[in-house]
PDB file of C-alpha atoms in Angstrom:
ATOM      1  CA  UNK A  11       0.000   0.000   0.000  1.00 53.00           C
ATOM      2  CA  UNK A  12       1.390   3.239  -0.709  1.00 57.00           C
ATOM      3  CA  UNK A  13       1.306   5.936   2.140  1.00 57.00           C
ATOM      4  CA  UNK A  14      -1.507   8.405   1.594  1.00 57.00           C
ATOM      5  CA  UNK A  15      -0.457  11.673  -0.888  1.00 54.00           C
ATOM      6  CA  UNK A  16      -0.835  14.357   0.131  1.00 53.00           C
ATOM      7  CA  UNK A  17      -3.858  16.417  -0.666  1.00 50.00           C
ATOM      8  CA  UNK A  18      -2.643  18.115  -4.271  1.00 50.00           C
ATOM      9  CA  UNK A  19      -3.973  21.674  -3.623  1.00 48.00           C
ATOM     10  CA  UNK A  20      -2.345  24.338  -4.943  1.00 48.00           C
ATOM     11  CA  UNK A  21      -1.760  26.068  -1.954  1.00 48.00           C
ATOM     12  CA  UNK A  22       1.628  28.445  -2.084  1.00 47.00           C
ATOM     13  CA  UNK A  23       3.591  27.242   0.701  1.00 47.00           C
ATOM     14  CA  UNK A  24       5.954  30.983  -0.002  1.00 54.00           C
ATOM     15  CA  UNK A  25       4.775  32.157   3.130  1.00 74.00           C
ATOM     16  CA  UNK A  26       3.636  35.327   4.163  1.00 85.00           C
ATOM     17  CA  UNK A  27       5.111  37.786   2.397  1.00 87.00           C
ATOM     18  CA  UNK A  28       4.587  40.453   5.439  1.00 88.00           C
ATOM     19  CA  UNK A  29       6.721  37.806   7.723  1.00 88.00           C
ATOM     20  CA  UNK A  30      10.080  37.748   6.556  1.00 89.00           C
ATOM     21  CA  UNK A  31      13.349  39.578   7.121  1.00 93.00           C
ATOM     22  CA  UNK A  32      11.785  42.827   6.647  1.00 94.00           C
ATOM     23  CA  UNK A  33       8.844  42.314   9.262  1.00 95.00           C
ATOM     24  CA  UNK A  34      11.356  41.421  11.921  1.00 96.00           C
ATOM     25  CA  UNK A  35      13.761  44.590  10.907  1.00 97.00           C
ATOM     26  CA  UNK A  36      11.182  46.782  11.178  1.00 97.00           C
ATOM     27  CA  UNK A  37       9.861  45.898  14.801  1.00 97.00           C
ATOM     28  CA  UNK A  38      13.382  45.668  15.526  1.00 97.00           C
ATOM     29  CA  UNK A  39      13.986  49.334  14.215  1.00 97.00           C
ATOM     30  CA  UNK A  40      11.013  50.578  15.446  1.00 97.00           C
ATOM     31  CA  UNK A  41      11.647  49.080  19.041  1.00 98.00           C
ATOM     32  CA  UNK A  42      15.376  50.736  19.052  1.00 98.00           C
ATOM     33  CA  UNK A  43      13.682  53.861  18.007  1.00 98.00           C
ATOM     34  CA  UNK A  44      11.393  53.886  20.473  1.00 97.00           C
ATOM     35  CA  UNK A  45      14.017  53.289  23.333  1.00 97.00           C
ATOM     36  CA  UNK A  46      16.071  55.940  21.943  1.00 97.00           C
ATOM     37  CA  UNK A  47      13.217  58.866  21.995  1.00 97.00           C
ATOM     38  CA  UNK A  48      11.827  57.419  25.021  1.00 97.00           C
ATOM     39  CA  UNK A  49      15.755  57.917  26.867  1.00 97.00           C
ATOM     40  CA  UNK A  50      15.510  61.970  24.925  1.00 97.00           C
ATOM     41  CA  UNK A  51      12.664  62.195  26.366  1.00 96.00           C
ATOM     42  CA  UNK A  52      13.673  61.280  30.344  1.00 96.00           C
ATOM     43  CA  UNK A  53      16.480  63.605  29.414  1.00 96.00           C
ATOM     44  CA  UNK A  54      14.239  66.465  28.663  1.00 95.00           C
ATOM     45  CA  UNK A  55      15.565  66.208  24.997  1.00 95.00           C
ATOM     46  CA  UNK A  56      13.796  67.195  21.907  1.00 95.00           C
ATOM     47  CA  UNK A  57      13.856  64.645  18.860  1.00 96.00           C
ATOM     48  CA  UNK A  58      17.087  64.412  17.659  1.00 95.00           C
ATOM     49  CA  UNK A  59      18.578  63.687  14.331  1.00 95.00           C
ATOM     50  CA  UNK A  60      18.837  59.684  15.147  1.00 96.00           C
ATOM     51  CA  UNK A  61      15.345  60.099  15.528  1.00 96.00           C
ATOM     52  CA  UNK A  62      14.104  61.654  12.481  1.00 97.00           C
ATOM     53  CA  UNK A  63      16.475  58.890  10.457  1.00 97.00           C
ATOM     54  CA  UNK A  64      15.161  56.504  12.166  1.00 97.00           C
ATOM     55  CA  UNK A  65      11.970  57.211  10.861  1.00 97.00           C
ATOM     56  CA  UNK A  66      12.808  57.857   8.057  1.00 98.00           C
ATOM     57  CA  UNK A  67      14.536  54.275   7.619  1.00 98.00           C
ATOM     58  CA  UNK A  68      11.372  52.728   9.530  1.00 97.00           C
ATOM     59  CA  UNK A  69       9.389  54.263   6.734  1.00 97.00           C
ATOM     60  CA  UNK A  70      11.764  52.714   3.912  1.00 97.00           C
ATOM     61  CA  UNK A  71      11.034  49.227   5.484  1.00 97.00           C
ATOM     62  CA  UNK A  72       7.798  49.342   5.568  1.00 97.00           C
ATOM     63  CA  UNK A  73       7.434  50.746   2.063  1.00 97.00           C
ATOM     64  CA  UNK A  74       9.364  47.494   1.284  1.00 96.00           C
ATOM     65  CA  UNK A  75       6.734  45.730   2.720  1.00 95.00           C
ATOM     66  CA  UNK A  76       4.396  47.156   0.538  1.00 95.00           C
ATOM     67  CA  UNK A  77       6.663  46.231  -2.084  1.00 95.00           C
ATOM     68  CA  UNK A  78       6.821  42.515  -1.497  1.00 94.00           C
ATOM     69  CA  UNK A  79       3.272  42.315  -0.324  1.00 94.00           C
ATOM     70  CA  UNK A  80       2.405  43.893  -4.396  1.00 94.00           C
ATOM     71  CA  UNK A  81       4.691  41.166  -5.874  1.00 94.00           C
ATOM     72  CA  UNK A  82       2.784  38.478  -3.627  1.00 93.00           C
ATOM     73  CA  UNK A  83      -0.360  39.686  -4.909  1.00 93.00           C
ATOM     74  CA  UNK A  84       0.785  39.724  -8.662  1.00 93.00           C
ATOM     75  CA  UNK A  85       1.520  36.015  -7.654  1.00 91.00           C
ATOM     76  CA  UNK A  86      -1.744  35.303  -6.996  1.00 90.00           C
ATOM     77  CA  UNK A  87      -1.731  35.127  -3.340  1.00 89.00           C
ATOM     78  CA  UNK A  88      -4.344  36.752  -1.405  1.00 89.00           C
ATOM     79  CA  UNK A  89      -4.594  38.220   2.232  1.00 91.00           C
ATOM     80  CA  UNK A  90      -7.099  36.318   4.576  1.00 89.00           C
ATOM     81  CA  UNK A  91      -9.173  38.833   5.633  1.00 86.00           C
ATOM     82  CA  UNK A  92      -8.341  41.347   2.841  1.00 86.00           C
ATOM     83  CA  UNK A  93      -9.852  44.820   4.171  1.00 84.00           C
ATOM     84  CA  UNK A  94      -8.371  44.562   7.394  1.00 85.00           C
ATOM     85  CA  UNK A  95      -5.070  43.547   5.650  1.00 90.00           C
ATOM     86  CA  UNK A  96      -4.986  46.967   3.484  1.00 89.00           C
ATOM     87  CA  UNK A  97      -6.387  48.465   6.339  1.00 86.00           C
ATOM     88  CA  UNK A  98      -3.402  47.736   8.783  1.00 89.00           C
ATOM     89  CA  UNK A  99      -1.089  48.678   5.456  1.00 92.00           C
ATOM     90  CA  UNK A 100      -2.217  51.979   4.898  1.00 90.00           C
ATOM     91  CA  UNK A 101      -2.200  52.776   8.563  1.00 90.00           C
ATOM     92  CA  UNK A 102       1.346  51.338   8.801  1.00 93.00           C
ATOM     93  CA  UNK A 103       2.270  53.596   5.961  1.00 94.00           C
ATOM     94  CA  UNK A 104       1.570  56.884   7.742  1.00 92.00           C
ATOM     95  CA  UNK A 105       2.575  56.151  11.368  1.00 95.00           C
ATOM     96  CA  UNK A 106       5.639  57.407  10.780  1.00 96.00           C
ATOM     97  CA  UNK A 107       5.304  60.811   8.530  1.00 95.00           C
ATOM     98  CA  UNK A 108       2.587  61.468  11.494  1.00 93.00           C
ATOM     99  CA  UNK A 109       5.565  60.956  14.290  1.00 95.00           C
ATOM    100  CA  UNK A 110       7.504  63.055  12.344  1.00 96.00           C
ATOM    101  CA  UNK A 111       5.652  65.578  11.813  1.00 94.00           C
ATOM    102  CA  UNK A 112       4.128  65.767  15.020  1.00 92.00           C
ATOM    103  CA  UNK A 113       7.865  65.726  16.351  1.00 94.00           C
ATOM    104  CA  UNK A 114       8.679  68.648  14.762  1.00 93.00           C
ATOM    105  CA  UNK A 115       5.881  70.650  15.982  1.00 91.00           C
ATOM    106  CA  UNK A 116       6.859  69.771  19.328  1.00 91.00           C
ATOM    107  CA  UNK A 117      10.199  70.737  19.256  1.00 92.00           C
ATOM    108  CA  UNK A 118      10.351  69.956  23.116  1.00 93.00           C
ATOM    109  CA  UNK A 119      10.727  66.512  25.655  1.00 93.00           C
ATOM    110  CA  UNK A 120       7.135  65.872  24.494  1.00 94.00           C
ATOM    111  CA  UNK A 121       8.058  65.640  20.542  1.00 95.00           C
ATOM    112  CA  UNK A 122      10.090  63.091  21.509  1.00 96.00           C
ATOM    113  CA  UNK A 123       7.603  61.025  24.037  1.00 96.00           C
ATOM    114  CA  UNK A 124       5.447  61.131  20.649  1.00 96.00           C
ATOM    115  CA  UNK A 125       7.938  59.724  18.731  1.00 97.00           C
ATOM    116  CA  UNK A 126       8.298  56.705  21.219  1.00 97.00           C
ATOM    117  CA  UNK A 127       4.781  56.343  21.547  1.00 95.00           C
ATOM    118  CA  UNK A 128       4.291  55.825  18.106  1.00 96.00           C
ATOM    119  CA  UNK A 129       7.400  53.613  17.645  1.00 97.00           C
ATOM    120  CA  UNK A 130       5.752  51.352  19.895  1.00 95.00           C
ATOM    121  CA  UNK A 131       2.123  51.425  17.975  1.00 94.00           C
ATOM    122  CA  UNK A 132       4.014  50.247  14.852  1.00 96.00           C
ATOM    123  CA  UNK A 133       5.271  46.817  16.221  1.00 96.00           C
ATOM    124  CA  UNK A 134       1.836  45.862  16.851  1.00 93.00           C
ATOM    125  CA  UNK A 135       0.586  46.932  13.759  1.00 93.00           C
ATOM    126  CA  UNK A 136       2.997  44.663  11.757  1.00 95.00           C
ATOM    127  CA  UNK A 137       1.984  42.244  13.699  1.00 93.00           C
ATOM    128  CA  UNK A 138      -1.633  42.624  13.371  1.00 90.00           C
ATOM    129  CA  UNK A 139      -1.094  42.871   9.342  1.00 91.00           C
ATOM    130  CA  UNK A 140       0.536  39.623   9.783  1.00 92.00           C
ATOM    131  CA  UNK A 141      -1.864  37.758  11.107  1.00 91.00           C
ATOM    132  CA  UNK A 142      -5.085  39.714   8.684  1.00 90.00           C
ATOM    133  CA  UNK A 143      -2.446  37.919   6.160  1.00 90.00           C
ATOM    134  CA  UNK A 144      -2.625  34.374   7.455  1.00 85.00           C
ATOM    135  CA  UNK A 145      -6.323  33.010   7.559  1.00 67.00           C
ATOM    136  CA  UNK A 146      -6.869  32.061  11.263  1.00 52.00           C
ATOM    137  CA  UNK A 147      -9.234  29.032  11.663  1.00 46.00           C
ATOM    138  CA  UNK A 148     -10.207  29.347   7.891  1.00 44.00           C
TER     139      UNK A 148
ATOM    140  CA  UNK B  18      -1.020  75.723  15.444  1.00 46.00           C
ATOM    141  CA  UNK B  19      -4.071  77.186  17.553  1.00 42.00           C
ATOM    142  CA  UNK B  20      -5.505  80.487  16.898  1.00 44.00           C
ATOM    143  CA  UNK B  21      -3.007  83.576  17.896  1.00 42.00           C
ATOM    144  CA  UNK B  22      -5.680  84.659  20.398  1.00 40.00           C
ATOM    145  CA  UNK B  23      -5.464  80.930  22.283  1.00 44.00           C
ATOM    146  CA  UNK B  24      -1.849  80.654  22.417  1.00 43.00           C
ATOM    147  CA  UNK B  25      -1.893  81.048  26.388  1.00 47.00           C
ATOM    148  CA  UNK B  26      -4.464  77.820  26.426  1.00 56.00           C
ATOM    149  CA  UNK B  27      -2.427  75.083  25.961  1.00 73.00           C
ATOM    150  CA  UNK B  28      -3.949  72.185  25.460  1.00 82.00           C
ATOM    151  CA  UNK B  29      -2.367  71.487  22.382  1.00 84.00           C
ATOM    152  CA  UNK B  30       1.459  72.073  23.343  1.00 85.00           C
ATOM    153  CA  UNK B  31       3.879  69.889  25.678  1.00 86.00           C
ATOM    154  CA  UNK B  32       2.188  66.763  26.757  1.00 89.00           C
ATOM    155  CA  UNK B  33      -0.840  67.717  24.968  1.00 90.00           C
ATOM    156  CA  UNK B  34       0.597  66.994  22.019  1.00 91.00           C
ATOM    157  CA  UNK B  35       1.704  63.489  22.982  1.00 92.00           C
ATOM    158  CA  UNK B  36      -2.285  63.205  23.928  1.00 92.00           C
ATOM    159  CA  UNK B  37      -3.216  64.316  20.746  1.00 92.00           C
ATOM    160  CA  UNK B  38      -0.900  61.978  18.808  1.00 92.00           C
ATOM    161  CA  UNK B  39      -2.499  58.758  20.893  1.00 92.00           C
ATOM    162  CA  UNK B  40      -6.372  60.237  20.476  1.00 92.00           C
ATOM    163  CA  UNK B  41      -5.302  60.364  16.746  1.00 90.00           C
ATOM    164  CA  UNK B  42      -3.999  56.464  16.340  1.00 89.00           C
ATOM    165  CA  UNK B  43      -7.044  55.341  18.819  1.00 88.00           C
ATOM    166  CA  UNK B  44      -9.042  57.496  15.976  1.00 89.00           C
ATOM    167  CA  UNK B  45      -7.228  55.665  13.315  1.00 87.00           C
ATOM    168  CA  UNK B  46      -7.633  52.435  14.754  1.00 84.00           C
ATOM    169  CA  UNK B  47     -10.902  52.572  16.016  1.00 85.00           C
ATOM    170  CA  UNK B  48     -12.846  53.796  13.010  1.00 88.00           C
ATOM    171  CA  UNK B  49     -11.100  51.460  10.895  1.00 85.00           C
ATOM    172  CA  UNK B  50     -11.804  48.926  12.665  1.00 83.00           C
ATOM    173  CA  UNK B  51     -15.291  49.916  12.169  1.00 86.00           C
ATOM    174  CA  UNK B  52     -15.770  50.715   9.068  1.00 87.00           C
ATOM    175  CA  UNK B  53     -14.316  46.777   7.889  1.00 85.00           C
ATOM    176  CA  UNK B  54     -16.763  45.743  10.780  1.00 83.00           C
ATOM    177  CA  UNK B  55     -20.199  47.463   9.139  1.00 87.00           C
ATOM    178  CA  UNK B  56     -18.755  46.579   5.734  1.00 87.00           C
ATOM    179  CA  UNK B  57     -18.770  43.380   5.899  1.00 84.00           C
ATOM    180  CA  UNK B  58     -20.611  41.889   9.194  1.00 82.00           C
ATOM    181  CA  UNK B  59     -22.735  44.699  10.146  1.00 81.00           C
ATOM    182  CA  UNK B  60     -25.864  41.362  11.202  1.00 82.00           C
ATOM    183  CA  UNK B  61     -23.049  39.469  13.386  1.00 80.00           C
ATOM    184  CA  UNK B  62     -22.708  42.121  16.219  1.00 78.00           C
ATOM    185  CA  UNK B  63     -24.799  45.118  15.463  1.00 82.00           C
ATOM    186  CA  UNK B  64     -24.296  46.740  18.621  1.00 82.00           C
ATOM    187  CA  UNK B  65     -20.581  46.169  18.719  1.00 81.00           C
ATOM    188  CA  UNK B  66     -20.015  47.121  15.847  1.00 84.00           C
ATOM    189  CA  UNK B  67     -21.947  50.448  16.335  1.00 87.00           C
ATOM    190  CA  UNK B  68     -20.410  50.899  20.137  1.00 85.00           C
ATOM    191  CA  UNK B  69     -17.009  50.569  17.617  1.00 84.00           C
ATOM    192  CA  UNK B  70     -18.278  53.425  15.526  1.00 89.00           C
ATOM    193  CA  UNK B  71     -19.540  55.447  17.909  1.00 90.00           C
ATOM    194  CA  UNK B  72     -15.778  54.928  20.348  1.00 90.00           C
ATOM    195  CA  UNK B  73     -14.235  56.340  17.004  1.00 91.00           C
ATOM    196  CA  UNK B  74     -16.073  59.447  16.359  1.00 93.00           C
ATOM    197  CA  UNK B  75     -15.375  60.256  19.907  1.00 93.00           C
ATOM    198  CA  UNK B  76     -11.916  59.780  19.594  1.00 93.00           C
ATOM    199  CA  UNK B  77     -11.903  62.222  16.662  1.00 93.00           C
ATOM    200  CA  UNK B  78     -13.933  64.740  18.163  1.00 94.00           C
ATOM    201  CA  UNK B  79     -11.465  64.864  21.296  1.00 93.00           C
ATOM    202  CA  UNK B  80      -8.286  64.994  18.973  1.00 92.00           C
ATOM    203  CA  UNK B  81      -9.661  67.636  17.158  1.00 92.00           C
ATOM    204  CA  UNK B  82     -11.045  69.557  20.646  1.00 91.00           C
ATOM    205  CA  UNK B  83      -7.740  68.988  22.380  1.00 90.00           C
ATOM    206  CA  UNK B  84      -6.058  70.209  19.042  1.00 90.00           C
ATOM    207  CA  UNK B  85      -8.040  73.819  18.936  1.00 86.00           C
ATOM    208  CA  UNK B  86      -7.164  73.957  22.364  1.00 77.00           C
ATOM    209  CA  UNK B  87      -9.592  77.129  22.409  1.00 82.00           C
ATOM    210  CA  UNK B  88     -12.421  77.654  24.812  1.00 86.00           C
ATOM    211  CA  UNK B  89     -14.863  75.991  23.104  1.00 89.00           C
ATOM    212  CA  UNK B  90     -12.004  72.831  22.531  1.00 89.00           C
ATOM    213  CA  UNK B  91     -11.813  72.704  25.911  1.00 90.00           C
ATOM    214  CA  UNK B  92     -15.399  72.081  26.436  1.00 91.00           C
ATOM    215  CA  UNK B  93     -15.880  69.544  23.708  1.00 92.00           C
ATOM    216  CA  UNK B  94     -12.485  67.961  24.592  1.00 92.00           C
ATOM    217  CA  UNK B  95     -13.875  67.919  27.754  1.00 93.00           C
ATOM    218  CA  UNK B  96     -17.276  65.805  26.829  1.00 94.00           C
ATOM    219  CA  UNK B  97     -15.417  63.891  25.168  1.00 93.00           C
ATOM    220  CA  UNK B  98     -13.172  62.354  27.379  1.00 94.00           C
ATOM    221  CA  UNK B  99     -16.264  62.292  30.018  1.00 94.00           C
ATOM    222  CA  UNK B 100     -18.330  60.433  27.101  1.00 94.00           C
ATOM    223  CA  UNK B 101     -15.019  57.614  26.562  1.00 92.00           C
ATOM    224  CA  UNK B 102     -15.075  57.242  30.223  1.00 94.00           C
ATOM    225  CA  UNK B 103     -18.511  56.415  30.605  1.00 93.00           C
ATOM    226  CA  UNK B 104     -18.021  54.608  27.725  1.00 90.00           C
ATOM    227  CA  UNK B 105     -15.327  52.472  28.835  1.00 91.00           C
ATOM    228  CA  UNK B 106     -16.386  51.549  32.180  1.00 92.00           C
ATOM    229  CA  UNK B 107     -19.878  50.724  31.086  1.00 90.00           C
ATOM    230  CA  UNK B 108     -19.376  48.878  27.953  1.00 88.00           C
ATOM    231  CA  UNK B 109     -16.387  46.996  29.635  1.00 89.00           C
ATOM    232  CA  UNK B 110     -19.012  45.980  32.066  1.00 90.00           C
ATOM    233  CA  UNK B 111     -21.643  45.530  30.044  1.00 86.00           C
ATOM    234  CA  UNK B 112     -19.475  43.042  27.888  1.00 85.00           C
ATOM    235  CA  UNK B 113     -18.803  41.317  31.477  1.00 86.00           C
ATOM    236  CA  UNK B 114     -22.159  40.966  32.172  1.00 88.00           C
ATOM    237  CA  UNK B 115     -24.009  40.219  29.131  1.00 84.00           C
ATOM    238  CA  UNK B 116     -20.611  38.926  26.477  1.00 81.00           C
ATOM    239  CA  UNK B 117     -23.939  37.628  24.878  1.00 81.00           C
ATOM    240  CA  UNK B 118     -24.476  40.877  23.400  1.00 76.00           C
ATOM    241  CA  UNK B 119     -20.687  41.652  22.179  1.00 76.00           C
ATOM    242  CA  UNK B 120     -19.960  38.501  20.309  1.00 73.00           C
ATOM    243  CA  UNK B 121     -16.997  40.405  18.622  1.00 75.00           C
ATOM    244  CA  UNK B 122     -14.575  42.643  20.412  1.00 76.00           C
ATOM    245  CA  UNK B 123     -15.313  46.544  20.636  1.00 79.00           C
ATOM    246  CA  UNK B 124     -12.703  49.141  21.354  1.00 82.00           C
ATOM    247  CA  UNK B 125     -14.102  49.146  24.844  1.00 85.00           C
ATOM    248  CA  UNK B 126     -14.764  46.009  25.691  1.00 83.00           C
ATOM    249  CA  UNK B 127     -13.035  44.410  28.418  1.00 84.00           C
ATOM    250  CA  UNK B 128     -12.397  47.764  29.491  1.00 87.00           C
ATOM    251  CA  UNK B 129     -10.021  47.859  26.672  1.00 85.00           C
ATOM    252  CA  UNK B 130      -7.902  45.011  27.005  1.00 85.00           C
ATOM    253  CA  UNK B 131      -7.782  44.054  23.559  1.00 82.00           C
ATOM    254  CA  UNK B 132      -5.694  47.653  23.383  1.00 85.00           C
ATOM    255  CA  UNK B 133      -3.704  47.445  26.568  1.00 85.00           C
ATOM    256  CA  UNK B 134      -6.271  49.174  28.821  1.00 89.00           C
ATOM    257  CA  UNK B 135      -5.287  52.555  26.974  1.00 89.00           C
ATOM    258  CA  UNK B 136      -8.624  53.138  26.183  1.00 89.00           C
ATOM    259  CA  UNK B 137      -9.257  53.134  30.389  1.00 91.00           C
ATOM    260  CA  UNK B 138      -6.139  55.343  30.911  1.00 92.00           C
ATOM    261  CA  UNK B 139      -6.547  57.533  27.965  1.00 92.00           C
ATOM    262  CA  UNK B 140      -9.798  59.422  29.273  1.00 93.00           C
ATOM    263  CA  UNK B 141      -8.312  59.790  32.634  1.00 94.00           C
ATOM    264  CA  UNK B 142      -5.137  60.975  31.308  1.00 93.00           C
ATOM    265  CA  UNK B 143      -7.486  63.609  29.004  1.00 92.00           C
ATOM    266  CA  UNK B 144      -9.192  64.947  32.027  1.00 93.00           C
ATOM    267  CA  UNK B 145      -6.276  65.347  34.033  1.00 92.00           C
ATOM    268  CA  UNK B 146      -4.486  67.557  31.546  1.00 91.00           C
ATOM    269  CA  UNK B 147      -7.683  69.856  31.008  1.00 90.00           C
ATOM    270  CA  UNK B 148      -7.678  70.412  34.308  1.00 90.00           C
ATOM    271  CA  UNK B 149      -3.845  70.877  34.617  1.00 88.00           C
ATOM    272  CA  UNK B 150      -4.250  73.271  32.003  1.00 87.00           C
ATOM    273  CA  UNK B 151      -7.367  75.277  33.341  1.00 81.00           C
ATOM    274  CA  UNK B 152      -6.038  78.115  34.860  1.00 62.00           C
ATOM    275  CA  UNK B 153      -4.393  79.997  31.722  1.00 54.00           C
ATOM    276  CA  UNK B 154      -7.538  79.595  30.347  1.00 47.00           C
ATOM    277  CA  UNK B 155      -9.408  80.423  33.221  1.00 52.00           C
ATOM    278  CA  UNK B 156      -9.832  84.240  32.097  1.00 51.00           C
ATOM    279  CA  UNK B 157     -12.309  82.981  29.569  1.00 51.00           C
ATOM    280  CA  UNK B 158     -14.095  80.882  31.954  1.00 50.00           C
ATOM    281  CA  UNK B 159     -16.472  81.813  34.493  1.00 50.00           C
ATOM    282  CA  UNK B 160     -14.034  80.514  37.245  1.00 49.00           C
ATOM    283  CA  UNK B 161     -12.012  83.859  37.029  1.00 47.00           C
ATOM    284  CA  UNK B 162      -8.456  82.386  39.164  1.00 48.00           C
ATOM    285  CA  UNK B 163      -6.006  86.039  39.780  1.00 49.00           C
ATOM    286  CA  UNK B 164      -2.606  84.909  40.316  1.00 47.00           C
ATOM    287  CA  UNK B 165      -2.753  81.613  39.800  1.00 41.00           C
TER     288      UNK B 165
END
């Protein structure tokens, strides 16, 4: 008897493409970011150059994101719960222009407490557009 | 920025802005979370889903009171936060009491723990800064405060 075969669906087995290399570099930035506003901020610092590049570089990851998630999708694989999914994109797109921009209105402590705040929003957003990608319990 | 003539109210400088940068992602992520919610399940959990709606119009309103920081921002900033409380407290009761009636999560439910309980502190934290901020403002106010 041969073993049973497995079930021949065409299911891509790529994987997510919002949980790779870039995912993880991007909570990871966004979590060093966050540290270092949250430290200006206990020191009564306003947002400093690391900060505004780190944003900036936050901001190229996650428009890399975008980028793989559009080549995924041109591959024919779809999000499991597709509005949230473009939902948590978009939103992940502007977290952090608004940090920035709030940043520099507040050109005190307090611009960069917003900065950390938001660098700490962003981690669970990726996460949250990771699993609106995976289909949880069908 | 405020108005010239409300520069001395400031609501919308120092920690206020930090408050107005969380009331704008609990705006962001409450009425999205809404709008997929009526778009698409509206018949699962109606009054969820409306409690959702309703939690993110709030949150608006307050970012945008907080932000014009003038008197009558202070006033609707003011209901607001009152309004998120009430909201908070009762719906994460209510959704202890009856979970029969919130099927899917809310923004308040649980008091907020599906958001960290920031939706219980956030309110609070609102209050306590329009009142820290009061007396610059007072000479607008009926509570006229000389020398504060």
């Amino acid at each position: 008897m041969n073993p049973p075969t497995p079930s021949p669906t065409p299911v891509p087995i790529s994987g997510s493409p919002v949980d790779g290399v870039l995912a993880v570099a991007a909570i990871v930035l966004a979590l060093l970011v966050a540290v270092w506003a949250l430290v200006a901020a206990l020191r009564h610092r306003s947002p400093d150059r690391v900060q505004f590049i780190g944003l900036a570089v936050l901001e190229l990851l996650l428009l890399g994101l975008v980028v793989v998630t559009v080549v995924a999708l041109a591959g024919g694989e779809r999000p499991g719960e597709p509005g949230s999914f473009f939902g948590y994109l978009v939103t992940l797109l502007c977290l952090p222009p608004l940090a920035a921009v709030l940043a520099r209105m507040e050109p005190t402590r307090w611009g960069s407490a917003i900065v950390c705040a938001v660098c700490l929003v962003t981690p669970v957003v990726v996460i949250r557009l990771q699993q609106t990608w995976e289909v949880l319990g069908g | 920025m405020a108005e010239p003539g409300t520069a001395r109210s400031r609501t919308n400088a120092g920690p206020g802005r930090l408050l107005i940068a969380v009331y704008l992602l609990f705006a962001i992520a409450a009425s999205s979370r809404a709008a997929v919610q009526i778009a698409t399940r509206l018949d699962e959990a109606p009054l969820a889903y409306l409690l959702s709606a309703l939690a993110a119009v709030v949150y608006i309103v307050a970012a945008v009171g907080l932000a014009r920081a003038g008197h009558t921002g202070r006033r609707v900033a003011l209901a607001c936060c009152a309004l998120e409380l009430a909201g908070v407290v009762g719906v994460g009761a209510f959704s202890l009491a009856r979970p029969d009636l919130f099927p899917d999560e809310t923004v308040w439910s649980g008091f907020g723990s599906g958001y960290g309980y920031i939706p219980l502190v956030l309110p609070v934290l609102g209050l306590a800064w329009l009142r820290h901020t009061r007396h610059p403002d007072a000479r607008k106010g009926p509570l006229l405060t000389p020398g504060a």
